[in-house]
GROMACS .gro file of C-alpha atoms in nm:
model
  371
    1UNK     CA    1  -2.087   0.968  -1.639
    2UNK     CA    2  -1.822   1.075  -1.780
    3UNK     CA    3  -1.524   0.911  -1.871
    4UNK     CA    4  -1.191   1.164  -1.865
    5UNK     CA    5  -1.255   1.339  -1.525
    6UNK     CA    6  -1.237   1.694  -1.584
    7UNK     CA    7  -1.022   1.836  -1.185
    8UNK     CA    8  -1.025   2.186  -1.126
    9UNK     CA    9  -0.680   2.412  -1.106
   10UNK     CA   10  -0.709   2.449  -0.675
   11UNK     CA   11  -0.745   1.987  -0.668
   12UNK     CA   12  -0.447   1.990  -0.955
   13UNK     CA   13  -0.110   1.852  -0.777
   14UNK     CA   14   0.204   1.815  -0.870
   15UNK     CA   15   0.421   1.506  -1.040
   16UNK     CA   16   0.655   1.553  -0.780
   17UNK     CA   17   0.389   1.385  -0.506
   18UNK     CA   18   0.385   1.132  -0.635
   19UNK     CA   19   0.702   1.013  -0.478
   20UNK     CA   20   0.563   0.981  -0.094
   21UNK     CA   21   0.216   0.889  -0.194
   22UNK     CA   22   0.308   0.589  -0.336
   23UNK     CA   23   0.589   0.494  -0.063
   24UNK     CA   24   0.358   0.626   0.143
   25UNK     CA   25   0.163   0.349   0.080
   26UNK     CA   26   0.343   0.075   0.013
   27UNK     CA   27   0.519   0.188   0.343
   28UNK     CA   28   0.284   0.016   0.615
   29UNK     CA   29   0.242  -0.255   0.870
   30UNK     CA   30   0.337  -0.517   0.636
   31UNK     CA   31   0.678  -0.449   0.598
   32UNK     CA   32   0.673  -0.430   1.015
   33UNK     CA   33   0.641  -0.838   0.914
   34UNK     CA   34   0.778  -0.953   0.585
   35UNK     CA   35   1.133  -0.999   0.622
   36UNK     CA   36   0.970  -1.345   0.774
   37UNK     CA   37   0.738  -1.398   0.498
   38UNK     CA   38   0.986  -1.390   0.272
   39UNK     CA   39   1.243  -1.566   0.355
   40UNK     CA   40   1.035  -1.866   0.397
   41UNK     CA   41   1.003  -1.913   0.090
   42UNK     CA   42   1.392  -1.796  -0.071
   43UNK     CA   43   1.582  -1.852   0.277
   44UNK     CA   44   1.900  -1.651   0.199
   45UNK     CA   45   1.820  -1.566  -0.158
   46UNK     CA   46   1.514  -1.284  -0.035
   47UNK     CA   47   1.723  -1.045  -0.159
   48UNK     CA   48   1.697  -1.112  -0.493
   49UNK     CA   49   1.362  -1.265  -0.426
   50UNK     CA   50   1.258  -0.859  -0.364
   51UNK     CA   51   1.475  -0.778  -0.679
   52UNK     CA   52   1.264  -0.959  -0.875
   53UNK     CA   53   0.987  -0.814  -0.719
   54UNK     CA   54   1.094  -0.440  -0.766
   55UNK     CA   55   1.117  -0.477  -1.122
   56UNK     CA   56   0.762  -0.668  -1.188
   57UNK     CA   57   0.629  -0.324  -0.993
   58UNK     CA   58   0.802  -0.092  -1.236
   59UNK     CA   59   0.684  -0.336  -1.555
   60UNK     CA   60   0.307  -0.282  -1.341
   61UNK     CA   61   0.338   0.062  -1.341
   62UNK     CA   62   0.409   0.099  -1.697
   63UNK     CA   63   0.210  -0.103  -1.781
   64UNK     CA   64  -0.048   0.191  -1.565
   65UNK     CA   65   0.087   0.420  -1.726
   66UNK     CA   66   0.019   0.294  -2.070
   67UNK     CA   67  -0.349   0.301  -2.029
   68UNK     CA   68  -0.389   0.600  -1.871
   69UNK     CA   69  -0.202   0.776  -2.174
   70UNK     CA   70  -0.422   0.610  -2.373
   71UNK     CA   71  -0.730   0.878  -2.269
   72UNK     CA   72  -0.695   1.230  -2.237
   73UNK     CA   73  -0.768   1.220  -1.771
   74UNK     CA   74  -0.909   0.881  -1.668
   75UNK     CA   75  -0.926   0.701  -1.387
   76UNK     CA   76  -1.001   0.332  -1.320
   77UNK     CA   77  -1.374   0.412  -1.260
   78UNK     CA   78  -1.447   0.605  -1.552
   79UNK     CA   79  -1.184   0.323  -1.859
   80UNK     CA   80  -1.377   0.027  -1.719
   81UNK     CA   81  -1.718   0.194  -1.843
   82UNK     CA   82  -1.541   0.302  -2.091
   83UNK     CA   83  -1.377  -0.121  -2.210
   84UNK     CA   84  -1.712  -0.310  -1.998
   85UNK     CA   85  -2.002  -0.083  -2.099
   86UNK     CA   86  -2.242   0.075  -1.790
   87UNK     CA   87  -2.325  -0.187  -1.624
   88UNK     CA   88  -2.055  -0.400  -1.652
   89UNK     CA   89  -1.759  -0.135  -1.536
   90UNK     CA   90  -1.919   0.034  -1.236
   91UNK     CA   91  -1.978  -0.362  -1.090
   92UNK     CA   92  -1.608  -0.382  -1.210
   93UNK     CA   93  -1.566  -0.058  -1.016
   94UNK     CA   94  -1.740  -0.177  -0.709
   95UNK     CA   95  -1.532  -0.478  -0.692
   96UNK     CA   96  -1.207  -0.297  -0.684
   97UNK     CA   97  -1.361  -0.054  -0.382
   98UNK     CA   98  -1.477  -0.307  -0.203
   99UNK     CA   99  -1.084  -0.442  -0.248
  100UNK     CA  100  -0.962  -0.092  -0.104
  101UNK     CA  101  -1.166  -0.158   0.177
  102UNK     CA  102  -1.032  -0.543   0.281
  103UNK     CA  103  -0.749  -0.306   0.234
  104UNK     CA  104  -0.805  -0.030   0.486
  105UNK     CA  105  -0.944  -0.279   0.770
  106UNK     CA  106  -0.709  -0.504   0.725
  107UNK     CA  107  -0.426  -0.237   0.751
  108UNK     CA  108  -0.577  -0.072   1.048
  109UNK     CA  109  -0.690  -0.412   1.291
  110UNK     CA  110  -0.284  -0.550   1.228
  111UNK     CA  111  -0.191  -0.225   1.346
  112UNK     CA  112  -0.382  -0.228   1.647
  113UNK     CA  113  -0.284  -0.583   1.681
  114UNK     CA  114   0.013  -0.450   1.736
  115UNK     CA  115  -0.047  -0.191   1.972
  116UNK     CA  116  -0.173  -0.489   2.246
  117UNK     CA  117   0.054  -0.709   2.183
  118UNK     CA  118   0.408  -0.416   2.195
  119UNK     CA  119   0.204  -0.198   2.460
  120UNK     CA  120  -0.180  -0.259   2.539
  121UNK     CA  121  -0.283  -0.570   2.593
  122UNK     CA  122  -0.665  -0.544   2.696
  123UNK     CA  123  -0.770  -0.203   2.510
  124UNK     CA  124  -1.101  -0.278   2.288
  125UNK     CA  125  -1.061  -0.272   1.903
  126UNK     CA  126  -1.277   0.052   1.935
  127UNK     CA  127  -1.122   0.241   2.158
  128UNK     CA  128  -0.834   0.275   1.898
  129UNK     CA  129  -1.053   0.275   1.599
  130UNK     CA  130  -1.210   0.563   1.698
  131UNK     CA  131  -0.893   0.778   1.813
  132UNK     CA  132  -0.786   0.669   1.456
  133UNK     CA  133  -1.043   0.759   1.197
  134UNK     CA  134  -1.076   1.111   1.360
  135UNK     CA  135  -0.736   1.178   1.212
  136UNK     CA  136  -0.823   1.021   0.888
  137UNK     CA  137  -1.141   1.256   0.947
  138UNK     CA  138  -0.969   1.479   0.949
  139UNK     CA  139  -0.728   1.466   0.759
  140UNK     CA  140  -0.951   1.376   0.424
  141UNK     CA  141  -1.297   1.627   0.465
  142UNK     CA  142  -0.983   1.864   0.365
  143UNK     CA  143  -0.974   1.726   0.009
  144UNK     CA  144  -0.696   1.554  -0.197
  145UNK     CA  145  -0.466   1.786  -0.175
  146UNK     CA  146  -0.459   1.793   0.226
  147UNK     CA  147  -0.427   1.400   0.184
  148UNK     CA  148  -0.132   1.449  -0.024
  149UNK     CA  149  -0.014   1.677   0.242
  150UNK     CA  150  -0.014   1.467   0.467
  151UNK     CA  151   0.156   1.227   0.311
  152UNK     CA  152   0.425   1.377   0.294
  153UNK     CA  153   0.477   1.615   0.618
  154UNK     CA  154   0.402   1.249   0.776
  155UNK     CA  155   0.704   1.100   0.504
  156UNK     CA  156   0.921   1.322   0.671
  157UNK     CA  157   0.861   1.322   1.001
  158UNK     CA  158   0.844   0.919   1.023
  159UNK     CA  159   1.228   0.927   0.831
  160UNK     CA  160   1.410   0.945   1.129
  161UNK     CA  161   1.296   0.577   1.230
  162UNK     CA  162   1.606   0.499   1.047
  163UNK     CA  163   1.829   0.577   1.258
  164UNK     CA  164   1.675   0.258   1.522
  165UNK     CA  165   1.805   0.010   1.249
  166UNK     CA  166   2.188   0.126   1.328
  167UNK     CA  167   2.193  -0.037   1.595
  168UNK     CA  168   2.086  -0.428   1.479
  169UNK     CA  169   2.316  -0.383   1.258
  170UNK     CA  170   2.663  -0.345   1.415
  171UNK     CA  171   2.478  -0.674   1.610
  172UNK     CA  172   2.448  -0.857   1.304
  173UNK     CA  173   2.623  -1.197   1.119
  174UNK     CA  174   2.762  -1.135   0.812
  175UNK     CA  175   2.843  -1.505   0.775
  176UNK     CA  176   2.399  -1.558   0.852
  177UNK     CA  177   2.387  -1.490   0.504
  178UNK     CA  178   2.571  -1.722   0.368
  179UNK     CA  179   2.582  -1.914   0.168
  180UNK     CA  180   2.399  -1.764  -0.105
  181UNK     CA  181   2.254  -1.828  -0.453
  182UNK     CA  182   2.067  -2.157  -0.326
  183UNK     CA  183   1.721  -2.076  -0.399
  184UNK     CA  184   1.560  -2.292  -0.691
  185UNK     CA  185   1.396  -2.020  -0.938
  186UNK     CA  186   1.022  -2.145  -0.874
  187UNK     CA  187   1.117  -2.088  -0.496
  188UNK     CA  188   1.254  -1.682  -0.587
  189UNK     CA  189   0.926  -1.606  -0.776
  190UNK     CA  190   0.738  -1.758  -0.451
  191UNK     CA  191   0.929  -1.529  -0.223
  192UNK     CA  192   0.882  -1.283  -0.492
  193UNK     CA  193   0.485  -1.259  -0.469
  194UNK     CA  194   0.511  -1.333  -0.088
  195UNK     CA  195   0.629  -0.870  -0.059
  196UNK     CA  196   0.266  -0.904  -0.282
  197UNK     CA  197   0.088  -0.715   0.024
  198UNK     CA  198   0.397  -0.481   0.157
  199UNK     CA  199   0.476  -0.343  -0.263
  200UNK     CA  200   0.076  -0.305  -0.259
  201UNK     CA  201  -0.095   0.002  -0.241
  202UNK     CA  202   0.071   0.189  -0.617
  203UNK     CA  203  -0.235   0.118  -0.719
  204UNK     CA  204  -0.353   0.424  -0.568
  205UNK     CA  205  -0.166   0.571  -0.968
  206UNK     CA  206  -0.479   0.492  -1.143
  207UNK     CA  207  -0.696   0.707  -0.960
  208UNK     CA  208  -0.577   0.926  -0.869
  209UNK     CA  209  -0.369   1.045  -1.201
  210UNK     CA  210  -0.580   1.270  -1.343
  211UNK     CA  211  -0.518   1.571  -1.087
  212UNK     CA  212  -0.163   1.496  -1.198
  213UNK     CA  213  -0.061   1.811  -1.393
  214UNK     CA  214   0.217   1.786  -1.581
  215UNK     CA  215   0.099   1.450  -1.634
  216UNK     CA  216   0.426   1.357  -1.871
  217UNK     CA  217   0.688   1.434  -1.553
  218UNK     CA  218   0.461   1.137  -1.338
  219UNK     CA  219   0.712   0.865  -1.450
  220UNK     CA  220   1.016   0.953  -1.308
  221UNK     CA  221   0.866   1.018  -0.921
  222UNK     CA  222   0.657   0.764  -0.892
  223UNK     CA  223   0.965   0.461  -1.010
  224UNK     CA  224   1.113   0.644  -0.752
  225UNK     CA  225   0.935   0.610  -0.495
  226UNK     CA  226   0.895   0.269  -0.595
  227UNK     CA  227   1.227   0.218  -0.585
  228UNK     CA  228   1.261   0.367  -0.245
  229UNK     CA  229   1.006   0.154  -0.148
  230UNK     CA  230   1.187  -0.208  -0.239
  231UNK     CA  231   1.551  -0.066  -0.092
  232UNK     CA  232   1.368  -0.038   0.275
  233UNK     CA  233   1.210  -0.378   0.232
  234UNK     CA  234   1.553  -0.489   0.090
  235UNK     CA  235   1.742  -0.327   0.401
  236UNK     CA  236   1.550  -0.516   0.631
  237UNK     CA  237   1.495  -0.861   0.546
  238UNK     CA  238   1.887  -0.814   0.512
  239UNK     CA  239   1.908  -0.676   0.834
  240UNK     CA  240   1.664  -0.913   0.952
  241UNK     CA  241   1.839  -1.236   0.821
  242UNK     CA  242   2.159  -1.108   0.943
  243UNK     CA  243   2.101  -1.031   1.272
  244UNK     CA  244   1.831  -1.354   1.362
  245UNK     CA  245   1.996  -1.585   1.174
  246UNK     CA  246   1.807  -1.861   1.009
  247UNK     CA  247   1.595  -2.080   1.232
  248UNK     CA  248   1.543  -1.767   1.400
  249UNK     CA  249   1.349  -1.548   1.170
  250UNK     CA  250   1.103  -1.858   1.097
  251UNK     CA  251   0.995  -1.831   1.433
  252UNK     CA  252   0.901  -1.465   1.483
  253UNK     CA  253   0.625  -1.238   1.311
  254UNK     CA  254   0.699  -0.904   1.392
  255UNK     CA  255   1.118  -0.879   1.261
  256UNK     CA  256   1.170  -0.572   1.152
  257UNK     CA  257   1.023  -0.465   1.537
  258UNK     CA  258   1.137  -0.703   1.759
  259UNK     CA  259   1.482  -0.437   1.549
  260UNK     CA  260   1.438  -0.196   1.697
  261UNK     CA  261   1.354  -0.331   2.016
  262UNK     CA  262   1.634  -0.477   2.089
  263UNK     CA  263   1.844  -0.196   1.944
  264UNK     CA  264   2.023  -0.032   2.266
  265UNK     CA  265   2.027   0.394   2.335
  266UNK     CA  266   2.167   0.588   2.649
  267UNK     CA  267   2.046   0.833   2.639
  268UNK     CA  268   1.686   0.671   2.549
  269UNK     CA  269   1.473   0.395   2.681
  270UNK     CA  270   1.209   0.099   2.554
  271UNK     CA  271   1.216   0.287   2.209
  272UNK     CA  272   0.957  -0.023   2.108
  273UNK     CA  273   0.714   0.227   2.227
  274UNK     CA  274   0.796   0.558   2.100
  275UNK     CA  275   0.818   0.256   1.770
  276UNK     CA  276   0.468   0.190   1.789
  277UNK     CA  277   0.309   0.483   1.825
  278UNK     CA  278   0.500   0.649   1.579
  279UNK     CA  279   0.406   0.427   1.331
  280UNK     CA  280   0.068   0.504   1.388
  281UNK     CA  281   0.191   0.807   1.136
  282UNK     CA  282   0.404   0.555   0.863
  283UNK     CA  283  -0.019   0.398   0.854
  284UNK     CA  284  -0.207   0.723   0.841
  285UNK     CA  285  -0.132   0.771   0.429
  286UNK     CA  286  -0.230   0.430   0.428
  287UNK     CA  287  -0.611   0.513   0.584
  288UNK     CA  288  -0.600   0.852   0.426
  289UNK     CA  289  -0.497   0.784   0.066
  290UNK     CA  290  -0.799   0.409   0.103
  291UNK     CA  291  -1.062   0.654   0.274
  292UNK     CA  292  -1.036   0.909  -0.016
  293UNK     CA  293  -0.990   0.643  -0.278
  294UNK     CA  294  -1.362   0.503  -0.134
  295UNK     CA  295  -1.531   0.792  -0.200
  296UNK     CA  296  -1.368   0.906  -0.516
  297UNK     CA  297  -1.534   0.627  -0.649
  298UNK     CA  298  -1.838   0.603  -0.497
  299UNK     CA  299  -1.885   0.933  -0.572
  300UNK     CA  300  -1.730   0.863  -0.963
  301UNK     CA  301  -1.972   0.582  -0.965
  302UNK     CA  302  -2.297   0.665  -0.760
  303UNK     CA  303  -2.322   0.987  -0.725
  304UNK     CA  304  -2.306   0.959  -0.399
  305UNK     CA  305  -2.114   1.258  -0.208
  306UNK     CA  306  -1.803   1.235  -0.002
  307UNK     CA  307  -1.860   1.291   0.317
  308UNK     CA  308  -2.142   1.056   0.338
  309UNK     CA  309  -1.958   0.862   0.208
  310UNK     CA  310  -1.679   0.869   0.527
  311UNK     CA  311  -1.931   0.896   0.741
  312UNK     CA  312  -2.057   0.590   0.646
  313UNK     CA  313  -1.802   0.366   0.650
  314UNK     CA  314  -1.641   0.550   1.001
  315UNK     CA  315  -1.955   0.353   1.174
  316UNK     CA  316  -1.981   0.015   0.970
  317UNK     CA  317  -1.570   0.011   1.070
  318UNK     CA  318  -1.652   0.053   1.398
  319UNK     CA  319  -1.880  -0.204   1.370
  320UNK     CA  320  -1.667  -0.450   1.214
  321UNK     CA  321  -1.342  -0.416   1.474
  322UNK     CA  322  -1.538  -0.596   1.715
  323UNK     CA  323  -1.517  -0.947   1.539
  324UNK     CA  324  -1.203  -0.993   1.555
  325UNK     CA  325  -1.129  -1.079   1.927
  326UNK     CA  326  -0.813  -1.308   1.765
  327UNK     CA  327  -0.505  -1.294   1.606
  328UNK     CA  328  -0.533  -1.519   1.356
  329UNK     CA  329  -0.836  -1.338   1.255
  330UNK     CA  330  -0.656  -1.056   1.165
  331UNK     CA  331  -0.363  -1.260   1.039
  332UNK     CA  332  -0.635  -1.453   0.814
  333UNK     CA  333  -0.784  -1.150   0.694
  334UNK     CA  334  -0.406  -0.961   0.594
  335UNK     CA  335  -0.283  -1.301   0.371
  336UNK     CA  336  -0.739  -1.308   0.188
  337UNK     CA  337  -0.579  -0.970   0.089
  338UNK     CA  338  -0.257  -1.075   0.037
  339UNK     CA  339  -0.385  -1.345  -0.236
  340UNK     CA  340  -0.657  -1.150  -0.367
  341UNK     CA  341  -0.358  -0.790  -0.399
  342UNK     CA  342  -0.122  -1.026  -0.639
  343UNK     CA  343  -0.400  -1.075  -0.915
  344UNK     CA  344  -0.591  -0.732  -0.870
  345UNK     CA  345  -0.274  -0.509  -0.847
  346UNK     CA  346   0.004  -0.756  -1.002
  347UNK     CA  347  -0.207  -0.985  -1.287
  348UNK     CA  348  -0.534  -0.717  -1.356
  349UNK     CA  349  -0.353  -0.413  -1.522
  350UNK     CA  350  -0.169  -0.665  -1.795
  351UNK     CA  351  -0.564  -0.823  -1.815
  352UNK     CA  352  -0.631  -0.494  -1.879
  353UNK     CA  353  -0.347  -0.342  -2.120
  354UNK     CA  354  -0.450  -0.583  -2.462
  355UNK     CA  355  -0.819  -0.406  -2.431
  356UNK     CA  356  -0.831  -0.087  -2.376
  357UNK     CA  357  -0.572  -0.108  -2.664
  358UNK     CA  358  -0.921  -0.346  -2.843
  359UNK     CA  359  -1.125  -0.025  -2.750
  360UNK     CA  360  -0.886   0.254  -2.907
  361UNK     CA  361  -0.841   0.112  -3.211
  362UNK     CA  362  -1.208  -0.082  -3.233
  363UNK     CA  363  -1.296   0.279  -3.265
  364UNK     CA  364  -1.015   0.471  -3.484
  365UNK     CA  365  -1.211   0.259  -3.724
  366UNK     CA  366  -1.549   0.362  -3.646
  367UNK     CA  367  -1.445   0.729  -3.637
  368UNK     CA  368  -1.214   0.655  -4.023
  369UNK     CA  369  -1.484   0.474  -4.135
  370UNK     CA  370  -1.816   0.751  -4.003
  371UNK     CA  371  -1.594   1.019  -4.202
   0.00000   0.00000   0.00000
């Protein structure tokens, strides 16, 4: 397997789209219930935890860029093989693909759970899965540029959902945010860690980076994407605290959807139904990018065609979703993914960074010795 990926010109994408790729992957089902989980740890100082999480996320992305810049055009799979060797490198790449697949399944099952709670209570899992997978397959079969285009278009289409927060803002009690600065540093850090599931997704940078042209311009849109997502999370968390109060928020699982459901517009009824349906367009970029990344990784490491991977994964997903019958099973899966995300997404790049530097230094010494 080649370390550096040679990308054809017709498959390359502009750095500008990294903003939509990063924010599209971060804004998914996680943000629906994130305010509660953050509040359970940091309470009224949850906004500080989100700011800490944003700063730490920027450090992780900086480490990722530093790693990627040590190579001409490599991704996670090539870097693993270069640093750890063929067999161990492929093993780590396979573990990362399993993580991506588990994330895909978590997002899909969480959305199905939301639909069953708010709209169709008796809808079988496989029915909604089939409908969603048709959309996902239709996008990924078009290749990387279609996948990026889907993320871009759906971002613009779903941007209006922020308008639904206007009504809850007018009815929130700002005194619920007081007193501030009561949480201890460990509590703030635990609150920041609670954002791991919601803010993860930017690890796609380590896979899609070789497809970016003018790579020196990739940093700004990536950091802007992180900032935008963190701002949205900060906004919905502050609104949730002010609207529900400390006691109420601790007992509400889907704070953002409840906020939307409580919104009142004279020209529109049952806006919660509309938002739940529209939220499918929010999670589709998540699913599409993850499906593409999994197929791309398997093609890189094991020479399996992407179409074959798409069909096999779809069959596996259609089988697995039928084993999830209860809410606690989906919650357990999501909690597990959140814990693993913290180590895979936020900690592992800092472990990989010195190893890449040692490998580069060793290659440099070896090259100078031979000359």
